[in-house]
Amino acid sequence: MTQNEPAIQETAALVLFSGGQDSTTCLAWALSRFAHVETIGFDYGQRHRIELDCRGALRQGLASIFPQWINRLGADHVIEVDALGRMSQTALTRETEIEFSASGLPNTFVPGRNLLFLTFAAALAYRRGIGDLVGGMCETDFSGYPDCRAQTIEAMAQALSLGMDKSFVIHTPLMWLDKAQTWRLAVELGGEALIDLIRVQTHSCYLGERHQNFDWGFGCGTCPACALRASGWRKFTEEVKA
Ligand code: ZN
């Protein structure tokens, strides 16, 4: 047990787990708190399925960091939501340049994506007898994504609870953290072993580039996702040294 490990809740949680840095940190957070943790991922025809492909290795890696996490990690569910990919004409699902639209939103924004994901997650959680959902939505580095706002998430939790007549809590442990603080949370949860796992096995790059190995992980090094990850890592490592 790590120094910072809180008391375990005897309830189950379902983590929205894409295989990225944020959702992997959320999965570690959930494993340190809940007796039983399941994961859900969404295949919506992403231009790069690398994130989804990282999930298995990450789940295995997390289970090996702490012996007690092996028994807590439950089933993984991958839901195909092809319709979302077909509907969305954005950079993540089509071969278009990543650029910022006149509204200020990057065209990596898939309208309604998190709302749909949370609805699918709640529908699955309902059947699995789970009331706690965990997601990596973050308002600090949120690139202007309105479905990552705390207010949106609170409204969704209320709508899902009312609409399914079951109480849902949506936990967003990263909501007010920047990328450096997200790395710091990972250290608190799983020490160097978790940092190494996230650094090597998670994927952020919008271009799906995994040939170049930077100190913050694999990527192209120049797209907005790589730039954000690199600057967060720099800030984190400078704070550690300070
Ligand atoms: Zn990149």
PDB file of C-alpha atoms and ligand atoms in Angstrom:
ATOM      1  CA  MET A   1       0.000   0.000   0.000  1.00  0.00           C
ATOM      2  CA  THR A   2       1.333   3.434  -0.885  1.00  0.00           C
ATOM      3  CA  GLN A   3       1.576   6.209   1.638  1.00  0.00           C
ATOM      4  CA  ASN A   4      -1.233   8.150   0.019  1.00  0.00           C
ATOM      5  CA  GLU A   5      -3.615   5.279  -0.521  1.00  0.00           C
ATOM      6  CA  PRO A   6      -7.034   6.236   0.842  1.00  0.00           C
ATOM      7  CA  ALA A   7      -9.497   3.901   2.508  1.00  0.00           C
ATOM      8  CA  ILE A   8     -10.983   1.464   0.016  1.00  0.00           C
ATOM      9  CA  GLN A   9     -14.635   1.862  -0.863  1.00  0.00           C
ATOM     10  CA  GLU A  10     -16.451  -1.448  -1.065  1.00  0.00           C
ATOM     11  CA  THR A  11     -18.256  -0.254  -4.158  1.00  0.00           C
ATOM     12  CA  ALA A  12     -17.451  -0.755  -7.829  1.00  0.00           C
ATOM     13  CA  ALA A  13     -16.436   1.866 -10.357  1.00  0.00           C
ATOM     14  CA  LEU A  14     -16.461   2.024 -14.145  1.00  0.00           C
ATOM     15  CA  VAL A  15     -13.600   4.022 -15.680  1.00  0.00           C
ATOM     16  CA  LEU A  16     -13.818   5.625 -19.126  1.00  0.00           C
ATOM     17  CA  PHE A  17     -10.484   4.299 -20.321  1.00  0.00           C
ATOM     18  CA  SER A  18      -9.122   5.354 -23.712  1.00  0.00           C
ATOM     19  CA  GLY A  19      -5.504   4.363 -23.153  1.00  0.00           C
ATOM     20  CA  GLY A  20      -4.246   7.937 -22.930  1.00  0.00           C
ATOM     21  CA  GLN A  21      -2.280   9.627 -20.154  1.00  0.00           C
ATOM     22  CA  ASP A  22      -5.328  11.127 -18.472  1.00  0.00           C
ATOM     23  CA  SER A  23      -7.568   8.065 -18.453  1.00  0.00           C
ATOM     24  CA  THR A  24      -4.695   5.819 -17.339  1.00  0.00           C
ATOM     25  CA  THR A  25      -4.093   8.119 -14.364  1.00  0.00           C
ATOM     26  CA  CYS A  26      -7.845   7.947 -13.670  1.00  0.00           C
ATOM     27  CA  LEU A  27      -7.740   4.142 -13.767  1.00  0.00           C
ATOM     28  CA  ALA A  28      -4.881   4.118 -11.235  1.00  0.00           C
ATOM     29  CA  TRP A  29      -6.876   6.593  -9.099  1.00  0.00           C
ATOM     30  CA  ALA A  30      -9.915   4.283  -9.196  1.00  0.00           C
ATOM     31  CA  LEU A  31      -7.834   1.171  -8.419  1.00  0.00           C
ATOM     32  CA  SER A  32      -6.496   2.920  -5.312  1.00  0.00           C
ATOM     33  CA  ARG A  33     -10.032   3.667  -4.093  1.00  0.00           C
ATOM     34  CA  PHE A  34     -12.548   1.075  -5.203  1.00  0.00           C
ATOM     35  CA  ALA A  35     -12.774  -2.633  -4.408  1.00  0.00           C
ATOM     36  CA  HIS A  36     -13.757  -3.475  -7.974  1.00  0.00           C
ATOM     37  CA  VAL A  37     -12.930  -1.482 -11.106  1.00  0.00           C
ATOM     38  CA  GLU A  38     -14.105  -2.122 -14.649  1.00  0.00           C
ATOM     39  CA  THR A  39     -13.075  -0.228 -17.778  1.00  0.00           C
ATOM     40  CA  ILE A  40     -14.943   0.932 -20.863  1.00  0.00           C
ATOM     41  CA  GLY A  41     -13.464   2.120 -24.152  1.00  0.00           C
ATOM     42  CA  PHE A  42     -15.080   3.423 -27.319  1.00  0.00           C
ATOM     43  CA  ASP A  43     -14.234   2.572 -30.881  1.00  0.00           C
ATOM     44  CA  TYR A  44     -15.731   5.266 -33.075  1.00  0.00           C
ATOM     45  CA  GLY A  45     -13.504   4.938 -36.111  1.00  0.00           C
ATOM     46  CA  GLN A  46     -10.705   7.123 -34.785  1.00  0.00           C
ATOM     47  CA  ARG A  47      -8.186   7.979 -37.431  1.00  0.00           C
ATOM     48  CA  HIS A  48      -5.626   6.343 -35.177  1.00  0.00           C
ATOM     49  CA  ARG A  49      -6.581   3.350 -33.132  1.00  0.00           C
ATOM     50  CA  ILE A  50      -3.227   3.397 -31.353  1.00  0.00           C
ATOM     51  CA  GLU A  51      -4.763   4.629 -28.111  1.00  0.00           C
ATOM     52  CA  LEU A  52      -7.249   1.752 -28.086  1.00  0.00           C
ATOM     53  CA  ASP A  53      -4.450  -0.694 -28.914  1.00  0.00           C
ATOM     54  CA  CYS A  54      -2.462   0.507 -25.846  1.00  0.00           C
ATOM     55  CA  ARG A  55      -5.262  -0.392 -23.443  1.00  0.00           C
ATOM     56  CA  GLY A  56      -4.451  -4.075 -22.889  1.00  0.00           C
ATOM     57  CA  ALA A  57      -0.791  -3.441 -22.104  1.00  0.00           C
ATOM     58  CA  LEU A  58      -1.736  -0.599 -19.759  1.00  0.00           C
ATOM     59  CA  ARG A  59      -4.283  -2.693 -17.862  1.00  0.00           C
ATOM     60  CA  GLN A  60      -1.705  -5.473 -17.428  1.00  0.00           C
ATOM     61  CA  GLY A  61       0.961  -2.962 -16.416  1.00  0.00           C
ATOM     62  CA  LEU A  62      -1.302  -1.355 -13.806  1.00  0.00           C
ATOM     63  CA  ALA A  63      -2.229  -4.747 -12.365  1.00  0.00           C
ATOM     64  CA  SER A  64       1.479  -5.544 -11.941  1.00  0.00           C
ATOM     65  CA  ILE A  65       2.412  -2.315 -10.107  1.00  0.00           C
ATOM     66  CA  PHE A  66       0.612  -3.218  -6.889  1.00  0.00           C
ATOM     67  CA  PRO A  67      -0.436  -6.777  -6.025  1.00  0.00           C
ATOM     68  CA  GLN A  68      -3.722  -5.536  -4.561  1.00  0.00           C
ATOM     69  CA  TRP A  69      -4.670  -3.885  -7.868  1.00  0.00           C
ATOM     70  CA  ILE A  70      -4.733  -7.279  -9.674  1.00  0.00           C
ATOM     71  CA  ASN A  71      -7.739  -8.435  -7.657  1.00  0.00           C
ATOM     72  CA  ARG A  72      -9.556  -5.139  -8.054  1.00  0.00           C
ATOM     73  CA  LEU A  73      -9.252  -4.866 -11.832  1.00  0.00           C
ATOM     74  CA  GLY A  74     -12.363  -6.337 -13.437  1.00  0.00           C
ATOM     75  CA  ALA A  75     -13.735  -6.665 -16.941  1.00  0.00           C
ATOM     76  CA  ASP A  76     -12.891  -4.458 -19.895  1.00  0.00           C
ATOM     77  CA  HIS A  77     -15.641  -3.425 -22.290  1.00  0.00           C
ATOM     78  CA  VAL A  78     -15.136  -1.948 -25.758  1.00  0.00           C
ATOM     79  CA  ILE A  79     -18.215  -0.383 -27.295  1.00  0.00           C
ATOM     80  CA  GLU A  80     -18.399   0.339 -30.994  1.00  0.00           C
ATOM     81  CA  VAL A  81     -19.978   3.695 -31.710  1.00  0.00           C
ATOM     82  CA  ASP A  82     -19.423   3.885 -35.448  1.00  0.00           C
ATOM     83  CA  ALA A  83     -22.239   6.380 -35.877  1.00  0.00           C
ATOM     84  CA  LEU A  84     -20.238   9.016 -34.002  1.00  0.00           C
ATOM     85  CA  GLY A  85     -17.342   8.630 -36.406  1.00  0.00           C
ATOM     86  CA  ARG A  86     -19.614   8.760 -39.432  1.00  0.00           C
ATOM     87  CA  MET A  87     -21.395  11.875 -38.162  1.00  0.00           C
ATOM     88  CA  SER A  88     -18.291  13.803 -37.189  1.00  0.00           C
ATOM     89  CA  GLN A  89     -16.336  15.614 -39.838  1.00  0.00           C
ATOM     90  CA  THR A  90     -13.373  16.357 -37.651  1.00  0.00           C
ATOM     91  CA  ALA A  91      -9.630  15.927 -37.642  1.00  0.00           C
ATOM     92  CA  LEU A  92      -9.676  12.898 -35.357  1.00  0.00           C
ATOM     93  CA  THR A  93     -11.845  10.885 -37.681  1.00  0.00           C
ATOM     94  CA  ARG A  94     -10.923  12.281 -41.092  1.00  0.00           C
ATOM     95  CA  GLU A  95      -7.703  13.116 -42.812  1.00  0.00           C
ATOM     96  CA  THR A  96      -8.004  16.851 -42.374  1.00  0.00           C
ATOM     97  CA  GLU A  97      -5.518  19.299 -40.975  1.00  0.00           C
ATOM     98  CA  ILE A  98      -5.736  20.051 -37.273  1.00  0.00           C
ATOM     99  CA  GLU A  99      -6.596  23.681 -37.136  1.00  0.00           C
ATOM    100  CA  PHE A 100      -8.639  26.026 -35.074  1.00  0.00           C
ATOM    101  CA  SER A 101     -12.037  26.985 -36.359  1.00  0.00           C
ATOM    102  CA  ALA A 102     -13.500  30.460 -36.205  1.00  0.00           C
ATOM    103  CA  SER A 103     -15.405  29.518 -33.017  1.00  0.00           C
ATOM    104  CA  GLY A 104     -12.094  28.991 -31.212  1.00  0.00           C
ATOM    105  CA  LEU A 105     -12.660  25.240 -30.891  1.00  0.00           C
ATOM    106  CA  PRO A 106      -9.986  23.029 -32.444  1.00  0.00           C
ATOM    107  CA  ASN A 107     -11.487  20.836 -35.147  1.00  0.00           C
ATOM    108  CA  THR A 108     -10.451  17.821 -33.071  1.00  0.00           C
ATOM    109  CA  PHE A 109     -13.651  18.592 -31.144  1.00  0.00           C
ATOM    110  CA  VAL A 110     -16.221  15.864 -31.763  1.00  0.00           C
ATOM    111  CA  PRO A 111     -19.557  17.457 -30.843  1.00  0.00           C
ATOM    112  CA  GLY A 112     -21.324  15.577 -28.059  1.00  0.00           C
ATOM    113  CA  ARG A 113     -18.630  12.920 -27.734  1.00  0.00           C
ATOM    114  CA  ASN A 114     -18.281  12.948 -23.953  1.00  0.00           C
ATOM    115  CA  LEU A 115     -22.044  13.204 -23.513  1.00  0.00           C
ATOM    116  CA  LEU A 116     -22.491  10.046 -25.600  1.00  0.00           C
ATOM    117  CA  PHE A 117     -19.648   8.239 -23.852  1.00  0.00           C
ATOM    118  CA  LEU A 118     -21.065   9.010 -20.423  1.00  0.00           C
ATOM    119  CA  THR A 119     -24.518   7.831 -21.520  1.00  0.00           C
ATOM    120  CA  PHE A 120     -23.127   4.527 -22.840  1.00  0.00           C
ATOM    121  CA  ALA A 121     -20.992   4.152 -19.717  1.00  0.00           C
ATOM    122  CA  ALA A 122     -24.003   4.734 -17.446  1.00  0.00           C
ATOM    123  CA  ALA A 123     -26.126   2.283 -19.454  1.00  0.00           C
ATOM    124  CA  LEU A 124     -23.433  -0.377 -19.025  1.00  0.00           C
ATOM    125  CA  ALA A 125     -22.857   0.537 -15.369  1.00  0.00           C
ATOM    126  CA  TYR A 126     -26.584   0.198 -14.710  1.00  0.00           C
ATOM    127  CA  ARG A 127     -26.546  -3.404 -15.942  1.00  0.00           C
ATOM    128  CA  ARG A 128     -23.350  -4.145 -13.989  1.00  0.00           C
ATOM    129  CA  GLY A 129     -24.733  -2.693 -10.752  1.00  0.00           C
ATOM    130  CA  ILE A 130     -22.170   0.119 -10.726  1.00  0.00           C
ATOM    131  CA  GLY A 131     -23.007   3.648  -9.583  1.00  0.00           C
ATOM    132  CA  ASP A 132     -19.591   5.323  -9.754  1.00  0.00           C
ATOM    133  CA  LEU A 133     -18.249   6.491 -13.115  1.00  0.00           C
ATOM    134  CA  VAL A 134     -14.725   7.887 -13.482  1.00  0.00           C
ATOM    135  CA  GLY A 135     -13.559  10.075 -16.365  1.00  0.00           C
ATOM    136  CA  GLY A 136     -10.498  12.143 -17.230  1.00  0.00           C
ATOM    137  CA  MET A 137     -12.391  15.287 -18.196  1.00  0.00           C
ATOM    138  CA  CYS A 138     -10.388  18.348 -17.301  1.00  0.00           C
ATOM    139  CA  GLU A 139     -11.285  21.997 -17.366  1.00  0.00           C
ATOM    140  CA  THR A 140      -7.708  23.271 -16.908  1.00  0.00           C
ATOM    141  CA  ASP A 141      -6.177  22.167 -20.213  1.00  0.00           C
ATOM    142  CA  PHE A 142      -9.508  21.568 -21.866  1.00  0.00           C
ATOM    143  CA  SER A 143      -8.724  23.176 -25.233  1.00  0.00           C
ATOM    144  CA  GLY A 144     -12.146  24.790 -25.027  1.00  0.00           C
ATOM    145  CA  TYR A 145     -14.015  21.475 -25.133  1.00  0.00           C
ATOM    146  CA  PRO A 146     -17.365  22.397 -23.562  1.00  0.00           C
ATOM    147  CA  ASP A 147     -18.212  18.778 -22.708  1.00  0.00           C
ATOM    148  CA  CYS A 148     -15.206  18.638 -20.352  1.00  0.00           C
ATOM    149  CA  ARG A 149     -16.515  21.395 -18.105  1.00  0.00           C
ATOM    150  CA  ALA A 150     -17.357  20.575 -14.490  1.00  0.00           C
ATOM    151  CA  GLN A 151     -20.796  22.118 -14.984  1.00  0.00           C
ATOM    152  CA  THR A 152     -21.463  19.823 -17.964  1.00  0.00           C
ATOM    153  CA  ILE A 153     -20.389  16.747 -15.996  1.00  0.00           C
ATOM    154  CA  GLU A 154     -22.553  17.693 -13.003  1.00  0.00           C
ATOM    155  CA  ALA A 155     -25.546  18.203 -15.297  1.00  0.00           C
ATOM    156  CA  MET A 156     -24.885  14.830 -16.974  1.00  0.00           C
ATOM    157  CA  ALA A 157     -24.731  13.034 -13.616  1.00  0.00           C
ATOM    158  CA  GLN A 158     -28.082  14.543 -12.716  1.00  0.00           C
ATOM    159  CA  ALA A 159     -29.640  13.694 -16.095  1.00  0.00           C
ATOM    160  CA  LEU A 160     -28.347  10.095 -16.000  1.00  0.00           C
ATOM    161  CA  SER A 161     -29.520   9.593 -12.409  1.00  0.00           C
ATOM    162  CA  LEU A 162     -32.967  10.928 -13.221  1.00  0.00           C
ATOM    163  CA  GLY A 163     -33.234   9.203 -16.593  1.00  0.00           C
ATOM    164  CA  MET A 164     -32.219   5.759 -15.312  1.00  0.00           C
ATOM    165  CA  ASP A 165     -33.738   6.151 -11.854  1.00  0.00           C
ATOM    166  CA  LYS A 166     -30.414   5.159 -10.296  1.00  0.00           C
ATOM    167  CA  SER A 167     -27.937   7.338  -8.482  1.00  0.00           C
ATOM    168  CA  PHE A 168     -24.784   7.956 -10.533  1.00  0.00           C
ATOM    169  CA  VAL A 169     -21.713   9.819  -9.329  1.00  0.00           C
ATOM    170  CA  ILE A 170     -19.243  10.960 -12.008  1.00  0.00           C
ATOM    171  CA  HIS A 171     -15.745  11.332 -10.554  1.00  0.00           C
ATOM    172  CA  THR A 172     -13.352  13.593 -12.466  1.00  0.00           C
ATOM    173  CA  PRO A 173     -10.084  13.522 -10.487  1.00  0.00           C
ATOM    174  CA  LEU A 174      -8.247  15.590 -13.105  1.00  0.00           C
ATOM    175  CA  MET A 175     -10.854  18.343 -13.452  1.00  0.00           C
ATOM    176  CA  TRP A 176      -8.743  21.112 -11.880  1.00  0.00           C
ATOM    177  CA  LEU A 177      -5.259  19.740 -12.564  1.00  0.00           C
ATOM    178  CA  ASP A 178      -2.882  20.874 -15.286  1.00  0.00           C
ATOM    179  CA  LYS A 179      -0.725  18.301 -17.096  1.00  0.00           C
ATOM    180  CA  ALA A 180       2.174  18.699 -14.651  1.00  0.00           C
ATOM    181  CA  GLN A 181      -0.180  18.108 -11.713  1.00  0.00           C
ATOM    182  CA  THR A 182      -1.574  15.037 -13.499  1.00  0.00           C
ATOM    183  CA  TRP A 183       1.969  13.576 -13.590  1.00  0.00           C
ATOM    184  CA  ARG A 184       2.316  14.482  -9.918  1.00  0.00           C
ATOM    185  CA  LEU A 185      -0.913  12.630  -9.110  1.00  0.00           C
ATOM    186  CA  ALA A 186       0.473   9.583 -10.940  1.00  0.00           C
ATOM    187  CA  VAL A 187       3.590   9.690  -8.741  1.00  0.00           C
ATOM    188  CA  GLU A 188       1.428   9.833  -5.622  1.00  0.00           C
ATOM    189  CA  LEU A 189      -0.664   6.884  -6.825  1.00  0.00           C
ATOM    190  CA  GLY A 190       2.012   4.582  -8.190  1.00  0.00           C
ATOM    191  CA  GLY A 191       5.481   6.105  -7.881  1.00  0.00           C
ATOM    192  CA  GLU A 192       8.117   5.780 -10.575  1.00  0.00           C
ATOM    193  CA  ALA A 193       6.659   2.501 -11.852  1.00  0.00           C
ATOM    194  CA  LEU A 194       3.402   4.218 -12.786  1.00  0.00           C
ATOM    195  CA  ILE A 195       5.216   7.196 -14.314  1.00  0.00           C
ATOM    196  CA  ASP A 196       7.269   4.853 -16.508  1.00  0.00           C
ATOM    197  CA  LEU A 197       4.192   2.887 -17.556  1.00  0.00           C
ATOM    198  CA  ILE A 198       2.294   6.048 -18.537  1.00  0.00           C
ATOM    199  CA  ARG A 199       5.301   7.601 -20.240  1.00  0.00           C
ATOM    200  CA  VAL A 200       6.034   4.578 -22.429  1.00  0.00           C
ATOM    201  CA  GLN A 201       2.635   2.948 -22.948  1.00  0.00           C
ATOM    202  CA  THR A 202       0.148   5.813 -23.255  1.00  0.00           C
ATOM    203  CA  HIS A 203      -0.447   7.705 -26.429  1.00  0.00           C
ATOM    204  CA  SER A 204      -1.378  11.369 -26.905  1.00  0.00           C
ATOM    205  CA  CYS A 205      -0.189  12.316 -30.402  1.00  0.00           C
ATOM    206  CA  TYR A 206      -2.989  13.413 -32.736  1.00  0.00           C
ATOM    207  CA  LEU A 207      -0.975  12.181 -35.722  1.00  0.00           C
ATOM    208  CA  GLY A 208      -0.599   8.664 -34.342  1.00  0.00           C
ATOM    209  CA  GLU A 209       3.194   8.929 -34.450  1.00  0.00           C
ATOM    210  CA  ARG A 210       5.027   6.382 -32.251  1.00  0.00           C
ATOM    211  CA  HIS A 211       8.472   6.239 -33.862  1.00  0.00           C
ATOM    212  CA  GLN A 212      10.138   9.096 -31.996  1.00  0.00           C
ATOM    213  CA  ASN A 213      10.817   8.481 -28.307  1.00  0.00           C
ATOM    214  CA  PHE A 214      10.933  11.689 -26.261  1.00  0.00           C
ATOM    215  CA  ASP A 215      11.525  11.916 -22.508  1.00  0.00           C
ATOM    216  CA  TRP A 216       7.737  12.423 -22.143  1.00  0.00           C
ATOM    217  CA  GLY A 217       6.867   9.426 -24.341  1.00  0.00           C
ATOM    218  CA  PHE A 218       6.293   8.669 -28.033  1.00  0.00           C
ATOM    219  CA  GLY A 219       4.888  11.165 -30.514  1.00  0.00           C
ATOM    220  CA  CYS A 220       5.550  13.519 -33.401  1.00  0.00           C
ATOM    221  CA  GLY A 221       6.660  16.247 -31.013  1.00  0.00           C
ATOM    222  CA  THR A 222       4.887  19.089 -32.804  1.00  0.00           C
ATOM    223  CA  CYS A 223       1.087  18.546 -32.878  1.00  0.00           C
ATOM    224  CA  PRO A 224      -1.015  20.315 -30.179  1.00  0.00           C
ATOM    225  CA  ALA A 225      -1.364  17.096 -28.127  1.00  0.00           C
ATOM    226  CA  CYS A 226       2.394  16.433 -28.169  1.00  0.00           C
ATOM    227  CA  ALA A 227       3.125  20.081 -27.336  1.00  0.00           C
ATOM    228  CA  LEU A 228       0.752  19.966 -24.351  1.00  0.00           C
ATOM    229  CA  ARG A 229       2.218  16.686 -23.127  1.00  0.00           C
ATOM    230  CA  ALA A 230       5.804  17.919 -23.559  1.00  0.00           C
ATOM    231  CA  SER A 231       5.196  21.194 -21.711  1.00  0.00           C
ATOM    232  CA  GLY A 232       3.410  19.380 -18.863  1.00  0.00           C
ATOM    233  CA  TRP A 233       6.273  16.914 -18.536  1.00  0.00           C
ATOM    234  CA  ARG A 234       8.861  19.747 -18.529  1.00  0.00           C
ATOM    235  CA  LYS A 235       6.989  21.612 -15.818  1.00  0.00           C
ATOM    236  CA  PHE A 236       6.608  18.412 -13.782  1.00  0.00           C
ATOM    237  CA  THR A 237      10.289  17.439 -14.010  1.00  0.00           C
ATOM    238  CA  GLU A 238      11.400  20.999 -13.178  1.00  0.00           C
ATOM    239  CA  GLU A 239       9.158  20.960 -10.095  1.00  0.00           C
ATOM    240  CA  VAL A 240      10.571  17.608  -9.024  1.00  0.00           C
ATOM    241  CA  LYS A 241      14.137  18.927  -9.347  1.00  0.00           C
ATOM    242  CA  ALA A 242      13.312  22.188  -7.542  1.00  0.00           C
TER     243      ALA A 242
HETATM  244 ZN    ZN B   1       2.011  14.587 -32.060  1.00  0.00          ZN
END
